[in-house]
Coordinates of C-alpha atoms and ligand atoms in Angstrom, one line a residue:
M1 CA -2.2 -10.0 -29.6
T2 CA -3.9 -9.0 -26.4
D3 CA -1.8 -9.7 -23.2
H4 CA -3.7 -10.9 -20.2
Y5 CA -3.4 -9.7 -16.6
A6 CA -5.6 -10.0 -13.5
V7 CA -6.0 -9.2 -9.8
I8 CA -6.1 -12.3 -7.6
G9 CA -7.5 -12.3 -4.1
N10 CA -10.3 -13.4 -1.8
P11 CA -12.5 -11.4 -1.7
V12 CA -11.8 -9.6 -5.0
E13 CA -15.1 -8.8 -6.7
H14 CA -15.2 -5.2 -5.5
S15 CA -11.6 -4.4 -6.7
L16 CA -11.1 -1.2 -8.6
S17 CA -8.0 -2.6 -10.3
P18 CA -9.7 -3.7 -13.5
A19 CA -11.2 -0.2 -14.0
I20 CA -7.8 1.4 -13.3
H21 CA -5.8 -0.8 -15.6
A22 CA -8.4 -0.5 -18.4
E23 CA -8.0 3.2 -18.2
F24 CA -4.2 3.0 -18.1
A25 CA -4.3 0.7 -21.2
R26 CA -6.7 3.1 -23.1
A27 CA -4.6 6.1 -22.3
T28 CA -1.3 4.6 -23.2
G29 CA -2.5 2.5 -26.2
Q30 CA -1.4 -0.8 -24.7
D31 CA -3.3 -3.9 -25.8
I32 CA -4.1 -5.6 -22.6
A33 CA -7.1 -7.3 -20.9
Y34 CA -7.3 -7.2 -17.1
G35 CA -9.7 -9.4 -15.1
T36 CA -10.3 -10.7 -11.6
I37 CA -9.5 -14.1 -10.1
L38 CA -11.3 -15.2 -6.9
A39 CA -8.9 -17.9 -5.6
P40 CA -10.1 -20.3 -2.9
L41 CA -8.3 -19.5 0.4
D42 CA -6.3 -22.7 0.0
G43 CA -5.9 -22.4 -3.7
F44 CA -3.7 -19.4 -4.5
R45 CA -0.8 -21.3 -6.0
A46 CA -2.9 -23.4 -8.3
A47 CA -5.0 -20.5 -9.5
A48 CA -1.9 -18.3 -10.2
L49 CA -0.1 -21.0 -12.1
A50 CA -3.2 -21.9 -14.1
F51 CA -3.5 -18.3 -15.1
R52 CA 0.2 -18.2 -16.1
N53 CA 0.0 -21.5 -18.0
G54 CA -3.0 -20.1 -19.9
A55 CA -0.7 -17.3 -21.2
G56 CA -1.3 -14.8 -18.4
R57 CA 1.5 -12.2 -18.3
G58 CA 1.1 -10.9 -14.8
L59 CA -0.9 -10.6 -11.6
N60 CA -1.7 -8.1 -8.9
V61 CA -2.1 -9.9 -5.6
T62 CA -4.3 -8.7 -2.8
L63 CA -5.4 -10.0 0.6
P64 CA -4.8 -12.6 1.9
F65 CA -2.2 -13.9 -0.6
K66 CA 0.7 -11.5 -0.5
Q67 CA 3.0 -13.8 1.5
E68 CA 2.1 -16.8 -0.7
A69 CA 2.9 -14.7 -3.7
W70 CA 6.3 -14.1 -2.2
R71 CA 6.8 -17.9 -2.0
L72 CA 5.6 -18.4 -5.5
A73 CA 8.1 -15.9 -7.0
D74 CA 11.5 -17.1 -8.3
T75 CA 13.1 -13.6 -8.0
H76 CA 12.3 -10.7 -5.7
S77 CA 12.7 -6.9 -6.3
A78 CA 14.4 -4.8 -3.6
G79 CA 11.0 -3.5 -2.6
A80 CA 9.5 -7.0 -2.3
R81 CA 12.6 -8.1 -0.2
A82 CA 12.2 -5.2 2.2
A83 CA 8.5 -5.8 2.6
G84 CA 8.7 -9.6 2.7
A85 CA 5.5 -9.7 0.6
V86 CA 4.6 -9.5 -3.1
N87 CA 1.7 -7.6 -4.6
T88 CA 2.8 -7.8 -8.3
L89 CA 3.9 -10.9 -10.2
K90 CA 5.4 -10.8 -13.7
F91 CA 5.6 -13.9 -15.8
E92 CA 8.5 -13.8 -18.2
D93 CA 10.7 -16.4 -19.9
G94 CA 9.4 -19.2 -17.7
R95 CA 10.3 -17.3 -14.5
I96 CA 8.1 -15.5 -12.0
A97 CA 9.3 -12.1 -10.8
G98 CA 7.9 -10.7 -7.5
H99 CA 7.5 -7.0 -6.7
N100 CA 5.9 -4.9 -4.1
T101 CA 4.4 -1.6 -5.3
D102 CA 2.3 -0.6 -2.2
G103 CA 5.0 1.5 -0.5
V104 CA 6.0 3.3 -3.7
G105 CA 2.2 4.0 -4.2
L106 CA 1.9 5.7 -0.8
A107 CA 5.1 7.7 -1.1
R108 CA 4.1 8.9 -4.6
D109 CA 0.6 9.8 -3.5
L110 CA 1.9 11.8 -0.5
K111 CA 4.6 13.6 -2.5
D112 CA 3.3 14.0 -6.0
N113 CA -0.5 14.2 -5.5
L114 CA -0.9 15.7 -2.0
G115 CA 2.2 17.9 -2.0
C116 CA 3.2 16.5 1.4
T117 CA 6.9 16.6 2.3
I118 CA 8.1 13.5 4.2
R119 CA 11.7 14.6 4.7
G120 CA 12.3 15.9 8.2
R121 CA 8.7 15.1 9.3
R122 CA 7.4 13.1 12.3
V123 CA 5.5 10.1 10.9
L124 CA 3.1 7.9 12.9
L125 CA 2.1 4.6 11.3
M126 CA -0.9 2.8 12.9
G127 CA -1.0 -1.0 12.4
A128 CA 1.7 -3.6 12.0
G129 CA 0.4 -5.8 9.2
G130 CA 1.3 -6.3 5.5
A131 CA 0.5 -2.7 4.5
V132 CA 3.0 -1.3 7.1
Y133 CA 5.7 -3.7 6.0
G134 CA 5.1 -2.6 2.4
V135 CA 5.4 1.1 3.1
M136 CA 8.3 1.2 5.5
E137 CA 11.2 1.2 3.1
P138 CA 10.0 3.8 0.7
L139 CA 8.9 6.0 3.6
L140 CA 12.3 5.7 5.3
R141 CA 14.1 6.5 2.0
E142 CA 12.4 9.9 2.1
L143 CA 14.4 10.7 5.2
P144 CA 11.7 11.5 7.8
Q145 CA 12.8 12.8 11.3
L146 CA 11.2 9.8 13.0
V147 CA 8.8 7.0 12.4
V148 CA 6.6 5.5 15.3
I149 CA 4.7 2.3 14.7
A150 CA 1.7 2.1 17.0
N151 CA -0.3 -1.2 17.2
R152 CA -2.9 -2.8 19.3
T153 CA -0.6 -5.8 19.7
L154 CA 2.7 -4.2 20.7
E155 CA 4.8 -7.2 19.9
K156 CA 3.9 -7.0 16.2
A157 CA 5.0 -3.3 16.1
V158 CA 8.2 -4.3 17.8
A159 CA 8.7 -7.0 15.1
V160 CA 8.3 -4.3 12.4
V161 CA 11.0 -2.2 14.0
G162 CA 13.3 -5.2 14.2
H163 CA 12.6 -6.1 10.5
F164 CA 13.7 -2.7 9.4
E165 CA 16.7 -2.3 11.8
A166 CA 19.2 -1.9 8.9
L167 CA 17.1 1.1 7.5
Q168 CA 16.9 2.9 10.9
K169 CA 19.7 5.2 9.8
F170 CA 17.4 6.9 7.2
A171 CA 15.3 8.5 10.0
S172 CA 17.4 11.0 12.0
H173 CA 15.5 10.3 15.3
G174 CA 15.0 6.6 14.5
V175 CA 12.1 4.1 14.3
S176 CA 10.3 2.9 17.4
A177 CA 7.2 0.9 18.5
R178 CA 4.5 2.0 20.9
T179 CA 1.1 1.2 22.3
Y180 CA -1.7 3.7 21.5
A181 CA -1.7 4.7 25.2
A182 CA 2.0 5.6 25.0
L183 CA 1.3 8.1 22.3
A184 CA -0.1 10.6 24.9
G185 CA 1.8 13.9 24.6
S186 CA 3.4 13.2 21.2
R187 CA 2.5 15.1 18.0
F188 CA 3.0 14.0 14.4
D189 CA 3.0 15.7 11.0
I190 CA 1.9 12.6 9.0
V191 CA -0.4 10.0 10.6
V192 CA -1.2 7.0 8.5
N193 CA -4.0 4.6 9.4
A194 CA -2.7 1.3 8.1
T195 CA -5.0 -0.8 10.3
S196 CA -8.0 -2.6 8.9
A197 CA -10.1 -1.0 11.6
G198 CA -11.6 1.5 9.1
L199 CA -13.2 -1.4 7.2
A200 CA -15.2 -2.2 10.4
D201 CA -15.9 1.5 11.1
V202 CA -13.9 1.6 14.3
M203 CA -10.7 3.4 14.9
P204 CA -7.6 2.9 17.1
P205 CA -7.7 5.0 20.4
L206 CA -5.7 8.1 19.4
P207 CA -5.2 11.0 21.7
R208 CA -7.1 14.1 20.3
D209 CA -3.9 16.2 20.3
I210 CA -1.9 13.8 18.2
F211 CA -1.9 16.1 15.1
A212 CA 0.8 18.8 14.8
P213 CA -0.3 22.0 13.1
G214 CA -0.8 21.4 9.4
A215 CA -0.7 17.6 9.9
L216 CA -1.9 15.2 7.2
A217 CA -4.1 12.2 8.2
Y218 CA -3.9 9.4 5.6
E219 CA -6.4 6.6 5.7
M220 CA -5.4 3.6 3.6
V221 CA -9.0 2.5 3.2
Y222 CA -10.6 4.3 0.2
G223 CA -13.9 5.3 -1.2
R224 CA -15.5 6.6 2.0
Q225 CA -15.2 8.9 5.0
T226 CA -14.0 6.6 7.9
L227 CA -14.1 7.4 11.6
F228 CA -10.4 8.1 11.5
M229 CA -10.9 10.7 8.8
R230 CA -13.7 12.3 10.7
F231 CA -11.6 12.3 13.9
A232 CA -8.7 13.9 12.0
T233 CA -10.8 16.7 10.5
E234 CA -12.4 17.4 13.9
N235 CA -9.0 17.7 15.4
G236 CA -7.4 20.1 12.9
A237 CA -5.8 17.8 10.4
R238 CA -6.2 17.4 6.6
A239 CA -7.8 14.0 6.0
V240 CA -7.4 12.0 2.8
D241 CA -8.3 8.4 1.8
G242 CA -6.1 5.8 0.1
L243 CA -7.5 6.0 -3.4
G244 CA -4.4 7.8 -4.6
M245 CA -2.2 5.1 -3.2
L246 CA -4.3 2.4 -4.9
V247 CA -3.9 4.2 -8.3
E248 CA -0.2 4.9 -7.8
Q249 CA 0.6 1.3 -6.8
A250 CA -1.3 0.1 -9.9
A251 CA 0.7 2.5 -12.1
E252 CA 3.9 1.1 -10.8
S253 CA 2.7 -2.5 -11.6
F254 CA 1.7 -1.3 -15.1
F255 CA 5.2 0.1 -15.5
I256 CA 6.8 -3.1 -14.4
W257 CA 4.7 -5.1 -16.8
R258 CA 4.6 -2.8 -19.8
G259 CA 7.6 -0.5 -19.5
V260 CA 5.2 2.5 -19.9
R261 CA 4.3 4.9 -17.0
P262 CA 0.6 6.0 -17.2
A263 CA -0.6 9.3 -15.9
T264 CA -2.4 8.8 -12.6
R265 CA -4.2 12.1 -11.9
P266 CA -6.9 11.6 -14.6
V267 CA -7.6 8.1 -13.2
I268 CA -7.8 9.3 -9.6
D269 CA -10.2 12.2 -10.7
M270 CA -12.3 9.7 -12.8
L271 CA -12.7 7.3 -9.8
R272 CA -13.6 10.1 -7.4
K273 CA -16.4 11.3 -9.7
A274 CA -17.7 7.7 -10.3
Ligands
NAP1 P1 -3.4 -6.8 8.1 O1 -2.1 -7.4 7.7 O2 -4.6 -7.7 8.3 O3 -3.2 -5.9 9.4 C1 -4.2 -5.3 10.1 C2 -3.7 -4.4 11.2 O4 -4.9 -3.7 11.7 C3 -3.1 -5.1 12.4 O5 -2.0 -4.4 12.8 C4 -4.2 -5.1 13.4 O6 -3.8 -5.0 14.8 C5 -4.9 -3.7 13.1 N1 -6.3 -3.7 13.5 C6 -7.4 -4.4 13.0 N2 -8.5 -4.0 13.7 C7 -8.1 -3.1 14.6 C8 -8.8 -2.3 15.6 N3 -10.1 -2.5 15.8 N4 -8.1 -1.5 16.4 C9 -6.8 -1.3 16.2 N5 -6.1 -2.0 15.3 C10 -6.7 -2.9 14.5 O7 -3.9 -5.8 7.0 P2 -3.0 -4.9 5.9 O8 -2.7 -5.8 4.7 O9 -1.8 -4.4 6.7 O10 -3.9 -3.8 5.5 C11 -4.3 -2.7 6.3 C12 -5.3 -1.8 5.7 O11 -4.6 -1.1 4.6 C13 -6.5 -2.5 5.1 O12 -7.6 -1.7 5.3 C14 -6.2 -2.5 3.6 O13 -7.4 -2.6 2.8 C15 -5.4 -1.2 3.4 N6 -4.6 -1.2 2.2 C16 -4.8 -0.2 1.3 C17 -4.0 -0.1 0.2 C18 -4.2 1.0 -0.8 O14 -3.7 0.9 -2.0 N7 -5.0 2.0 -0.5 C19 -2.9 -1.0 0.0 C20 -2.7 -2.0 1.0 C21 -3.5 -2.0 2.1 P3 -3.3 -6.3 15.6 O15 -1.9 -6.6 15.1 O16 -3.3 -5.9 17.0 O17 -4.3 -7.4 15.2

């Protein structure tokens, strides 16, 4: 019998998740169908429960419902608890388990696909929204030298630092919050754009000398060259988009649902060629 899964969001029609999971299922021989659910902005809970009651086995949750998904879940994985948000729901034995695979997705893309060492490195995260909350714990567990959170609204960056206070010990030089202006004179080995600015083709005001020699500039938006990626390339960094993170977080969800870990590289290559 085919098991049913879907990605739920608003908007959701351009999601690559159905293509990614169809390819995972084909490659691993799993009998699943994976669709999209466009939920009304005030209708996440009803849509998710209707899918479950119709024998759905799990959901990926995208903007703007990750906090609501947290509230819907009966249990939360360690990753979901750290992030305070859920992007993967598993329906099993009448209970709803909540997970967050975004952070694992970024860490795996950096390490396994891009050959980028996080340990001992200076990391700058731009933004202080859901994506930053999702990636903080897995990044800190890789033992960076330091993590700086820069955000347009400083208070939100300060709140991120406070939320992860107990994990500060994993970064030898700690975690701190700054405005973009206060970045002047600092250099980083890994700079992650976790703002939604790239979607609107603008970029946060970064100093030109922000990149240390050999730095990696990681744009969470995928599928196109953003202003941040262009800026990074012009200023000596290696720039990559977030497609690998998307595929890696999907692979982790697939593993949570099916207990089988699909190969990601062929799917990343397939989507880059599409
Ligand atoms: P979010 O919660 O809405 O947060 C957006 C952040 O962007 C806020 O910190 C906001 O700053 C900042 N921002 C927006 N416009 C800006 C501008 N013009 N200049 C400077 N800062 C700006 O969004 P999110 O869920 O964290 O997602 C962030 C991005 O990551 C999105 O583009 C999303 O698509 C992407 N993402 C990708 C993956 C993947 O698998 N590749 C996974 C998750 C997310 P303020 O606080 O000052 O408003």
